PDB file of C-alpha atoms in Angstrom:
ATOM      1  CA  MET A  99      35.176  16.225  30.506  1.00 47.00           C
ATOM      2  CA  THR A 100      33.651  12.756  31.144  1.00 46.00           C
ATOM      3  CA  ASN A 101      34.761  10.488  28.217  1.00 53.00           C
ATOM      4  CA  ALA A 102      31.745   8.394  26.962  1.00 50.00           C
ATOM      5  CA  LEU A 103      34.172   6.511  24.669  1.00 48.00           C
ATOM      6  CA  ALA A 104      35.589   4.696  27.734  1.00 49.00           C
ATOM      7  CA  LEU A 105      32.281   2.995  28.408  1.00 50.00           C
ATOM      8  CA  PRO A 106      31.359  -0.111  26.235  1.00 53.00           C
ATOM      9  CA  MET A 107      29.027   0.312  23.468  1.00 54.00           C
ATOM     10  CA  PRO A 108      25.497  -0.945  23.902  1.00 59.00           C
ATOM     11  CA  SER A 109      25.154  -4.143  21.862  1.00 53.00           C
ATOM     12  CA  ALA A 110      22.672  -4.000  18.869  1.00 47.00           C
ATOM     13  CA  VAL A 111      21.740  -7.616  19.283  1.00 49.00           C
ATOM     14  CA  GLY A 112      20.768  -9.775  22.325  1.00 59.00           C
ATOM     15  CA  ASN A 113      18.800  -8.888  25.289  1.00 83.00           C
ATOM     16  CA  LEU A 114      16.783  -5.493  25.161  1.00 88.00           C
ATOM     17  CA  ASP A 115      17.153  -4.832  28.816  1.00 89.00           C
ATOM     18  CA  ALA A 116      20.874  -5.142  28.670  1.00 90.00           C
ATOM     19  CA  TYR A 117      20.819  -2.512  25.849  1.00 91.00           C
ATOM     20  CA  ILE A 118      18.780  -0.251  27.823  1.00 91.00           C
ATOM     21  CA  GLN A 119      21.196  -0.806  31.028  1.00 91.00           C
ATOM     22  CA  ALA A 120      24.131  -0.024  28.886  1.00 91.00           C
ATOM     23  CA  ALA A 121      22.699   3.096  27.350  1.00 92.00           C
ATOM     24  CA  ASN A 122      21.820   4.412  30.735  1.00 91.00           C
ATOM     25  CA  ARG A 123      25.268   4.059  31.967  1.00 91.00           C
ATOM     26  CA  PHE A 124      26.376   6.835  29.529  1.00 92.00           C
ATOM     27  CA  PRO A 125      26.713  10.050  31.514  1.00 91.00           C
ATOM     28  CA  MET A 126      24.641  13.015  30.590  1.00 91.00           C
ATOM     29  CA  LEU A 127      26.682  16.120  29.390  1.00 92.00           C
ATOM     30  CA  SER A 128      26.845  19.529  30.888  1.00 93.00           C
ATOM     31  CA  GLU A 129      26.037  22.404  28.697  1.00 93.00           C
ATOM     32  CA  ALA A 130      29.670  23.282  28.238  1.00 94.00           C
ATOM     33  CA  GLU A 131      30.624  19.552  27.349  1.00 95.00           C
ATOM     34  CA  GLU A 132      27.833  19.685  24.712  1.00 95.00           C
ATOM     35  CA  THR A 133      28.585  22.893  23.032  1.00 95.00           C
ATOM     36  CA  SER A 134      32.407  21.805  23.032  1.00 95.00           C
ATOM     37  CA  LEU A 135      31.640  18.570  21.281  1.00 95.00           C
ATOM     38  CA  ALA A 136      29.033  20.043  18.828  1.00 95.00           C
ATOM     39  CA  ARG A 137      31.488  22.730  17.753  1.00 95.00           C
ATOM     40  CA  ARG A 138      34.126  20.261  17.214  1.00 95.00           C
ATOM     41  CA  PHE A 139      31.847  18.002  15.160  1.00 95.00           C
ATOM     42  CA  ARG A 140      30.472  20.991  13.167  1.00 93.00           C
ATOM     43  CA  ASP A 141      33.726  22.971  12.618  1.00 94.00           C
ATOM     44  CA  GLU A 142      36.323  19.852  12.390  1.00 93.00           C
ATOM     45  CA  GLN A 143      34.081  16.943  11.416  1.00 92.00           C
ATOM     46  CA  ASP A 144      35.276  15.123  14.529  1.00 94.00           C
ATOM     47  CA  LEU A 145      33.321  11.755  14.388  1.00 94.00           C
ATOM     48  CA  ASP A 146      34.221  10.897  18.025  1.00 94.00           C
ATOM     49  CA  ALA A 147      32.689  14.004  19.107  1.00 94.00           C
ATOM     50  CA  ALA A 148      29.502  13.102  17.188  1.00 95.00           C
ATOM     51  CA  ARG A 149      29.754   9.744  18.638  1.00 94.00           C
ATOM     52  CA  GLN A 150      29.776  11.036  22.277  1.00 95.00           C
ATOM     53  CA  LEU A 151      26.611  13.262  21.538  1.00 95.00           C
ATOM     54  CA  VAL A 152      24.754  10.405  20.317  1.00 95.00           C
ATOM     55  CA  LEU A 153      25.722   8.122  23.178  1.00 95.00           C
ATOM     56  CA  SER A 154      24.813  10.499  25.823  1.00 95.00           C
ATOM     57  CA  HIS A 155      21.228  10.917  24.417  1.00 95.00           C
ATOM     58  CA  LEU A 156      20.321   7.291  23.897  1.00 95.00           C
ATOM     59  CA  ARG A 157      18.467   7.267  27.275  1.00 94.00           C
ATOM     60  CA  LEU A 158      16.306  10.111  25.595  1.00 95.00           C
ATOM     61  CA  VAL A 159      15.529   7.825  22.587  1.00 95.00           C
ATOM     62  CA  ILE A 160      14.466   4.925  24.784  1.00 94.00           C
ATOM     63  CA  SER A 161      12.201   7.145  26.916  1.00 93.00           C
ATOM     64  CA  ILE A 162      10.538   8.517  23.870  1.00 93.00           C
ATOM     65  CA  ALA A 163      10.134   5.180  22.235  1.00 92.00           C
ATOM     66  CA  ARG A 164       8.555   3.754  25.279  1.00 90.00           C
ATOM     67  CA  GLY A 165       5.717   6.083  24.496  1.00 86.00           C
ATOM     68  CA  TYR A 166       4.916   4.385  21.303  1.00 82.00           C
ATOM     69  CA  LEU A 167       4.528   0.733  22.785  1.00 82.00           C
ATOM     70  CA  GLY A 168       0.634   1.134  22.302  1.00 74.00           C
ATOM     71  CA  TYR A 169       0.810   0.514  18.702  1.00 74.00           C
ATOM     72  CA  GLY A 170       2.006  -3.087  19.159  1.00 74.00           C
ATOM     73  CA  LEU A 171       5.423  -2.621  17.331  1.00 81.00           C
ATOM     74  CA  PRO A 172       8.533  -4.017  18.865  1.00 86.00           C
ATOM     75  CA  HIS A 173      10.290  -1.831  21.427  1.00 90.00           C
ATOM     76  CA  ALA A 174      13.578  -2.607  19.804  1.00 91.00           C
ATOM     77  CA  ASP A 175      12.498  -1.443  16.502  1.00 90.00           C
ATOM     78  CA  LEU A 176      11.128   1.819  17.958  1.00 92.00           C
ATOM     79  CA  ILE A 177      14.413   2.460  19.600  1.00 94.00           C
ATOM     80  CA  GLN A 178      16.197   1.717  16.560  1.00 93.00           C
ATOM     81  CA  GLU A 179      14.233   3.965  14.411  1.00 93.00           C
ATOM     82  CA  GLY A 180      14.598   6.858  17.240  1.00 94.00           C
ATOM     83  CA  ASN A 181      18.145   6.432  17.184  1.00 95.00           C
ATOM     84  CA  ILE A 182      18.411   7.312  13.400  1.00 95.00           C
ATOM     85  CA  GLY A 183      16.396  10.353  14.157  1.00 95.00           C
ATOM     86  CA  LEU A 184      18.839  11.139  17.024  1.00 96.00           C
ATOM     87  CA  MET A 185      21.864  10.965  14.716  1.00 96.00           C
ATOM     88  CA  LYS A 186      20.103  13.252  12.151  1.00 95.00           C
ATOM     89  CA  ALA A 187      19.619  15.764  14.877  1.00 95.00           C
ATOM     90  CA  VAL A 188      23.182  15.678  15.844  1.00 95.00           C
ATOM     91  CA  LYS A 189      24.191  16.053  12.165  1.00 94.00           C
ATOM     92  CA  ARG A 190      22.066  19.289  11.853  1.00 94.00           C
ATOM     93  CA  TYR A 191      22.669  20.581  15.402  1.00 94.00           C
ATOM     94  CA  ASP A 192      24.030  24.014  15.717  1.00 93.00           C
ATOM     95  CA  PRO A 193      25.338  24.782  19.307  1.00 93.00           C
ATOM     96  CA  ASP A 194      25.391  28.541  18.648  1.00 91.00           C
ATOM     97  CA  ARG A 195      21.502  28.850  18.569  1.00 90.00           C
ATOM     98  CA  GLY A 196      21.311  28.855  22.220  1.00 87.00           C
ATOM     99  CA  VAL A 197      19.197  25.569  22.360  1.00 91.00           C
ATOM    100  CA  ARG A 198      20.213  22.396  24.025  1.00 94.00           C
ATOM    101  CA  LEU A 199      20.603  19.155  21.957  1.00 95.00           C
ATOM    102  CA  VAL A 200      17.913  17.421  23.852  1.00 94.00           C
ATOM    103  CA  SER A 201      15.241  20.050  22.783  1.00 93.00           C
ATOM    104  CA  PHE A 202      16.410  19.963  19.164  1.00 94.00           C
ATOM    105  CA  ALA A 203      16.576  16.209  18.841  1.00 94.00           C
ATOM    106  CA  ILE A 204      13.122  15.514  20.367  1.00 94.00           C
ATOM    107  CA  HIS A 205      11.717  16.616  16.929  1.00 92.00           C
ATOM    108  CA  TRP A 206      13.971  14.238  14.864  1.00 93.00           C
ATOM    109  CA  ILE A 207      13.663  11.243  17.209  1.00 94.00           C
ATOM    110  CA  LYS A 208       9.810  11.615  17.010  1.00 90.00           C
ATOM    111  CA  ALA A 209       9.692  12.122  13.224  1.00 88.00           C
ATOM    112  CA  GLU A 210      11.558   9.016  12.634  1.00 91.00           C
ATOM    113  CA  ILE A 211       9.340   6.905  14.872  1.00 89.00           C
ATOM    114  CA  HIS A 212       6.122   8.474  13.389  1.00 83.00           C
ATOM    115  CA  GLU A 213       7.256   7.271  10.137  1.00 82.00           C
ATOM    116  CA  TYR A 214       8.142   3.923  11.206  1.00 86.00           C
ATOM    117  CA  VAL A 215       4.696   3.559  12.990  1.00 80.00           C
ATOM    118  CA  LEU A 216       2.789   4.800  10.063  1.00 76.00           C
ATOM    119  CA  LYS A 217       4.558   2.385   7.622  1.00 78.00           C
ATOM    120  CA  ASN A 218       4.277  -0.688   9.740  1.00 76.00           C
ATOM    121  CA  TRP A 219       1.310  -0.564  11.930  1.00 64.00           C
ATOM    122  CA  ARG A 220      -0.899  -1.747   9.068  1.00 57.00           C
ATOM    123  CA  LEU A 221      -0.230  -3.180   5.582  1.00 44.00           C
ATOM    124  CA  VAL A 222      -2.120  -0.095   4.092  1.00 45.00           C
ATOM    125  CA  LYS A 223      -0.877   3.175   5.142  1.00 52.00           C
ATOM    126  CA  VAL A 224      -3.520   4.868   7.401  1.00 52.00           C
ATOM    127  CA  ALA A 225      -2.208   8.490   7.532  1.00 55.00           C
ATOM    128  CA  THR A 226      -0.625  10.426   4.646  1.00 55.00           C
ATOM    129  CA  THR A 227      -1.681  14.016   4.934  1.00 64.00           C
ATOM    130  CA  LYS A 228      -0.582  16.098   7.842  1.00 65.00           C
ATOM    131  CA  ALA A 229      -3.989  16.393   9.382  1.00 64.00           C
ATOM    132  CA  GLN A 230      -4.183  12.536   9.346  1.00 66.00           C
ATOM    133  CA  ARG A 231      -1.002  12.239  10.967  1.00 67.00           C
ATOM    134  CA  LYS A 232      -2.119  14.540  13.729  1.00 68.00           C
ATOM    135  CA  LEU A 233      -5.277  12.515  14.108  1.00 70.00           C
ATOM    136  CA  PHE A 234      -3.478   9.108  14.048  1.00 68.00           C
ATOM    137  CA  PHE A 235      -1.042  10.148  17.042  1.00 66.00           C
ATOM    138  CA  ASN A 236      -3.562  12.076  19.220  1.00 67.00           C
ATOM    139  CA  LEU A 237      -7.061  10.669  18.778  1.00 68.00           C
ATOM    140  CA  ARG A 238      -6.498   7.775  21.168  1.00 64.00           C
ATOM    141  CA  SER A 239      -5.310   9.880  23.978  1.00 62.00           C
ATOM    142  CA  LEU A 240      -8.157  12.274  23.389  1.00 66.00           C
ATOM    143  CA  LYS A 241     -10.941   9.616  23.285  1.00 65.00           C
ATOM    144  CA  PRO A 242     -12.526   9.325  26.817  1.00 60.00           C
ATOM    145  CA  GLY A 243     -12.987   5.581  26.405  1.00 59.00           C
ATOM    146  CA  SER A 244     -12.710   2.715  24.225  1.00 58.00           C
ATOM    147  CA  GLU A 245     -16.449   3.305  22.804  1.00 64.00           C
ATOM    148  CA  ALA A 246     -16.933   5.105  19.607  1.00 67.00           C
ATOM    149  CA  LEU A 247     -17.183   8.815  19.708  1.00 70.00           C
ATOM    150  CA  THR A 248     -20.463  10.713  20.132  1.00 76.00           C
ATOM    151  CA  PRO A 249     -21.141  13.558  17.617  1.00 78.00           C
ATOM    152  CA  GLY A 250     -20.498  16.095  20.519  1.00 78.00           C
ATOM    153  CA  GLN A 251     -17.146  14.373  21.330  1.00 77.00           C
ATOM    154  CA  THR A 252     -16.203  14.281  17.765  1.00 78.00           C
ATOM    155  CA  LEU A 253     -16.772  18.112  17.570  1.00 81.00           C
ATOM    156  CA  GLU A 254     -14.738  18.540  20.510  1.00 77.00           C
ATOM    157  CA  VAL A 255     -11.675  16.582  19.248  1.00 76.00           C
ATOM    158  CA  ALA A 256     -12.004  18.126  15.977  1.00 76.00           C
ATOM    159  CA  LYS A 257     -11.966  21.457  17.485  1.00 78.00           C
ATOM    160  CA  GLN A 258      -8.808  20.802  19.683  1.00 77.00           C
ATOM    161  CA  LEU A 259      -7.007  19.524  16.830  1.00 76.00           C
ATOM    162  CA  GLY A 260      -7.892  21.966  14.233  1.00 77.00           C
ATOM    163  CA  VAL A 261      -9.426  19.459  11.762  1.00 76.00           C
ATOM    164  CA  LYS A 262     -12.777  18.919  10.296  1.00 75.00           C
ATOM    165  CA  PRO A 263     -15.351  16.549  12.268  1.00 79.00           C
ATOM    166  CA  GLU A 264     -15.561  14.074   9.190  1.00 76.00           C
ATOM    167  CA  GLU A 265     -11.703  13.647   9.368  1.00 74.00           C
ATOM    168  CA  VAL A 266     -11.951  12.708  12.960  1.00 73.00           C
ATOM    169  CA  THR A 267     -14.734  10.008  12.162  1.00 73.00           C
ATOM    170  CA  GLU A 268     -12.740   8.760   9.337  1.00 69.00           C
ATOM    171  CA  MET A 269      -9.636   8.216  11.236  1.00 71.00           C
ATOM    172  CA  GLU A 270     -11.570   6.610  14.111  1.00 68.00           C
ATOM    173  CA  THR A 271     -13.080   4.126  11.330  1.00 64.00           C
ATOM    174  CA  ARG A 272      -9.426   3.467  10.212  1.00 62.00           C
ATOM    175  CA  LEU A 273      -8.162   2.952  13.603  1.00 64.00           C
ATOM    176  CA  GLY A 274     -10.995   0.467  14.689  1.00 58.00           C
ATOM    177  CA  GLY A 275     -10.443  -1.705  11.489  1.00 52.00           C
ATOM    178  CA  HIS A 276      -7.844  -4.435  11.149  1.00 51.00           C
ATOM    179  CA  ASP A 277      -5.781  -6.220   8.507  1.00 51.00           C
ATOM    180  CA  LEU A 278      -7.465  -9.157   6.796  1.00 50.00           C
ATOM    181  CA  ALA A 279      -5.510 -12.009   4.975  1.00 53.00           C
ATOM    182  CA  LEU A 280      -5.964 -12.221   1.333  1.00 51.00           C
ATOM    183  CA  GLU A 281      -6.128 -15.837   1.185  1.00 58.00           C
ATOM    184  CA  ALA A 282      -7.681 -18.165   3.803  1.00 58.00           C
ATOM    185  CA  ASN A 283      -5.435 -20.549   5.819  1.00 60.00           C
ATOM    186  CA  ASP A 284      -8.167 -23.380   5.726  1.00 57.00           C
ATOM    187  CA  ASP A 285      -9.162 -25.058   2.433  1.00 53.00           C
ATOM    188  CA  GLU A 286     -12.927 -24.960   3.393  1.00 52.00           C
ATOM    189  CA  ASP A 287     -12.816 -21.259   4.190  1.00 47.00           C
ATOM    190  CA  GLU A 288     -11.184 -20.478   0.720  1.00 48.00           C
ATOM    191  CA  LYS A 289     -14.313 -19.310  -1.006  1.00 52.00           C
ATOM    192  CA  PHE A 290     -14.796 -16.625   1.884  1.00 54.00           C
ATOM    193  CA  ALA A 291     -11.256 -15.217   1.330  1.00 55.00           C
ATOM    194  CA  PRO A 292     -10.924 -11.812  -0.251  1.00 53.00           C
ATOM    195  CA  ILE A 293      -8.874 -13.331  -3.034  1.00 49.00           C
ATOM    196  CA  ALA A 294     -12.071 -15.057  -4.103  1.00 54.00           C
ATOM    197  CA  TRP A 295     -13.903 -11.695  -4.437  1.00 51.00           C
ATOM    198  CA  LEU A 296     -10.955 -10.148  -6.478  1.00 53.00           C
ATOM    199  CA  ALA A 297     -10.273 -12.919  -8.727  1.00 51.00           C
ATOM    200  CA  ASP A 298     -11.507 -12.951 -12.398  1.00 58.00           C
ATOM    201  CA  SER A 299     -12.565 -16.375 -13.174  1.00 60.00           C
ATOM    202  CA  ASN A 300     -12.257 -15.868 -16.706  1.00 62.00           C
ATOM    203  CA  SER A 301      -8.431 -15.262 -16.332  1.00 61.00           C
ATOM    204  CA  GLU A 302      -7.908 -18.592 -14.688  1.00 63.00           C
ATOM    205  CA  PRO A 303      -5.614 -20.612 -16.668  1.00 69.00           C
ATOM    206  CA  THR A 304      -7.644 -23.689 -17.446  1.00 70.00           C
ATOM    207  CA  ARG A 305     -10.687 -21.368 -18.394  1.00 71.00           C
ATOM    208  CA  VAL A 306      -8.552 -19.363 -20.769  1.00 69.00           C
ATOM    209  CA  LEU A 307      -7.258 -22.673 -22.396  1.00 69.00           C
ATOM    210  CA  GLU A 308     -10.683 -23.927 -22.489  1.00 70.00           C
ATOM    211  CA  ALA A 309     -12.042 -20.752 -24.192  1.00 70.00           C
ATOM    212  CA  ARG A 310      -9.229 -21.192 -26.794  1.00 73.00           C
ATOM    213  CA  GLU A 311     -10.229 -24.511 -27.600  1.00 66.00           C
ATOM    214  CA  TYR A 312     -13.727 -23.791 -27.857  1.00 64.00           C
ATOM    215  CA  ASP A 313     -13.031 -20.740 -30.053  1.00 69.00           C
ATOM    216  CA  ARG A 314     -10.776 -23.243 -32.297  1.00 67.00           C
ATOM    217  CA  LEU A 315     -13.514 -25.893 -32.453  1.00 58.00           C
ATOM    218  CA  GLN A 316     -16.122 -23.207 -33.513  1.00 65.00           C
ATOM    219  CA  SER A 317     -13.892 -21.708 -36.154  1.00 75.00           C
ATOM    220  CA  ASP A 318     -13.109 -25.291 -37.625  1.00 76.00           C
ATOM    221  CA  GLY A 319     -16.861 -26.230 -37.313  1.00 76.00           C
ATOM    222  CA  LEU A 320     -17.879 -22.929 -38.988  1.00 78.00           C
ATOM    223  CA  GLN A 321     -15.272 -23.403 -41.942  1.00 83.00           C
ATOM    224  CA  ALA A 322     -16.340 -27.128 -42.314  1.00 82.00           C
ATOM    225  CA  ALA A 323     -20.183 -25.918 -42.514  1.00 82.00           C
ATOM    226  CA  LEU A 324     -19.392 -23.310 -44.929  1.00 84.00           C
ATOM    227  CA  ALA A 325     -17.504 -25.823 -47.190  1.00 85.00           C
ATOM    228  CA  GLY A 326     -20.786 -27.864 -47.268  1.00 85.00           C
ATOM    229  CA  LEU A 327     -22.535 -24.981 -49.058  1.00 89.00           C
ATOM    230  CA  ASP A 328     -22.570 -24.239 -52.632  1.00 91.00           C
ATOM    231  CA  GLU A 329     -20.450 -21.253 -54.018  1.00 91.00           C
ATOM    232  CA  ARG A 330     -23.493 -18.907 -54.173  1.00 93.00           C
ATOM    233  CA  SER A 331     -25.056 -19.688 -50.683  1.00 92.00           C
ATOM    234  CA  ARG A 332     -21.576 -19.450 -49.284  1.00 89.00           C
ATOM    235  CA  ARG A 333     -20.954 -16.144 -50.769  1.00 91.00           C
ATOM    236  CA  ILE A 334     -24.476 -14.700 -49.491  1.00 92.00           C
ATOM    237  CA  VAL A 335     -23.820 -16.118 -45.994  1.00 88.00           C
ATOM    238  CA  GLU A 336     -20.163 -14.655 -45.803  1.00 87.00           C
ATOM    239  CA  ALA A 337     -21.217 -11.387 -47.154  1.00 89.00           C
ATOM    240  CA  ARG A 338     -24.270 -11.059 -44.822  1.00 88.00           C
ATOM    241  CA  TRP A 339     -22.968 -12.660 -41.650  1.00 84.00           C
ATOM    242  CA  LEU A 340     -18.911 -12.921 -41.760  1.00 82.00           C
ATOM    243  CA  ALA A 341     -17.961  -9.705 -43.381  1.00 80.00           C
ATOM    244  CA  GLU A 342     -15.247  -7.645 -41.507  1.00 78.00           C
ATOM    245  CA  GLY A 343     -16.914  -4.419 -42.662  1.00 78.00           C
ATOM    246  CA  GLU A 344     -20.396  -3.428 -43.170  1.00 86.00           C
ATOM    247  CA  ALA A 345     -22.705  -6.476 -44.039  1.00 86.00           C
ATOM    248  CA  ALA A 346     -24.019  -6.604 -47.695  1.00 90.00           C
ATOM    249  CA  THR A 347     -27.766  -5.858 -47.905  1.00 92.00           C
ATOM    250  CA  LEU A 348     -30.357  -8.184 -49.707  1.00 92.00           C
ATOM    251  CA  HIS A 349     -30.670  -5.660 -52.507  1.00 92.00           C
ATOM    252  CA  GLU A 350     -26.785  -5.392 -53.166  1.00 91.00           C
ATOM    253  CA  LEU A 351     -26.629  -9.506 -53.318  1.00 93.00           C
ATOM    254  CA  ALA A 352     -29.726  -9.393 -55.570  1.00 93.00           C
ATOM    255  CA  ALA A 353     -28.057  -6.962 -57.990  1.00 92.00           C
ATOM    256  CA  GLU A 354     -24.979  -9.099 -57.749  1.00 92.00           C
ATOM    257  CA  PHE A 355     -26.445 -12.367 -58.626  1.00 92.00           C
ATOM    258  CA  GLY A 356     -29.366 -10.997 -60.721  1.00 93.00           C
ATOM    259  CA  VAL A 357     -32.321 -12.329 -58.793  1.00 93.00           C
ATOM    260  CA  SER A 358     -34.708 -10.446 -56.390  1.00 93.00           C
ATOM    261  CA  ALA A 359     -33.947  -9.597 -52.847  1.00 92.00           C
ATOM    262  CA  GLU A 360     -36.775 -12.120 -51.877  1.00 93.00           C
ATOM    263  CA  ARG A 361     -34.930 -14.962 -53.551  1.00 93.00           C
ATOM    264  CA  ILE A 362     -31.618 -13.990 -51.854  1.00 92.00           C
ATOM    265  CA  ARG A 363     -33.384 -14.061 -48.445  1.00 92.00           C
ATOM    266  CA  GLN A 364     -34.622 -17.660 -49.211  1.00 94.00           C
ATOM    267  CA  ILE A 365     -31.380 -18.770 -50.283  1.00 93.00           C
ATOM    268  CA  GLU A 366     -29.875 -17.213 -47.044  1.00 92.00           C
ATOM    269  CA  ALA A 367     -32.450 -18.833 -44.767  1.00 92.00           C
ATOM    270  CA  LYS A 368     -31.830 -22.345 -46.477  1.00 92.00           C
ATOM    271  CA  ALA A 369     -28.159 -21.843 -46.219  1.00 90.00           C
ATOM    272  CA  LEU A 370     -28.299 -20.900 -42.515  1.00 88.00           C
ATOM    273  CA  GLN A 371     -30.582 -23.938 -41.694  1.00 89.00           C
ATOM    274  CA  LYS A 372     -28.031 -26.320 -43.523  1.00 88.00           C
ATOM    275  CA  MET A 373     -25.119 -24.953 -41.464  1.00 84.00           C
ATOM    276  CA  LYS A 374     -26.937 -25.296 -38.391  1.00 83.00           C
ATOM    277  CA  GLY A 375     -27.562 -29.121 -38.905  1.00 82.00           C
ATOM    278  CA  LEU A 376     -23.852 -29.439 -39.892  1.00 76.00           C
ATOM    279  CA  LEU A 377     -22.511 -27.437 -36.676  1.00 72.00           C
ATOM    280  CA  SER A 378     -24.897 -29.556 -34.292  1.00 72.00           C
ATOM    281  CA  ALA A 379     -23.850 -33.057 -35.841  1.00 63.00           C
TER     282      ALA A 379
END
């Protein structure tokens, strides 16, 4: 059996081409070698056997990762995520099922790369459901060109992927969009940045302080204006306008002071006029 451990490990840092060359130097395993190593790992927890299984399939990860370069993500990161999927496949692989590791590992490698692409392609995740994931990874290859799909093409793509036409249209719109910075880089463009649309000007610290100061001055001014009224006028204004519960009626105050409701109305009007003059002074 060829011993993959005798070869130098590919470096995790440095030149990507050097890593790929090192990974390609690991020999492919025969079916008998692969089965023997897999059984040693499964039955004896032999980590050296698991390491040889992983190293001999690094070139598979590199090949699969290359197919996802169109999403604009670093090739090295795609390979790294694929390697995680490969290690998961080795951990779960059962050699007695009659399936080669390469066939079993493809699913796990792609699953990890898919998850990485979906999380990092945009700030906002573009695909969450199973149907959306299928569309995300297949729509580009099924589109005849860079132009938007026609209604007929949309129906054809939906039929091929087994999804609804409106789902195809929605995913095409998502793929055609792009991330937008929340804040503008140039000061002169600041008012056009999304942060300006989202911000609540009333919550801006200086506005809050100004509002608090205004309320304080209004409260102090109101108390000073009330202090300038005689006791009966102050009682009528407070009962009619400043009561926490239901305001008193003219008739209720008339009964309290033993005068007519019209007289209460006159006293109220005169008191409010006097307070207005005090507040505006």
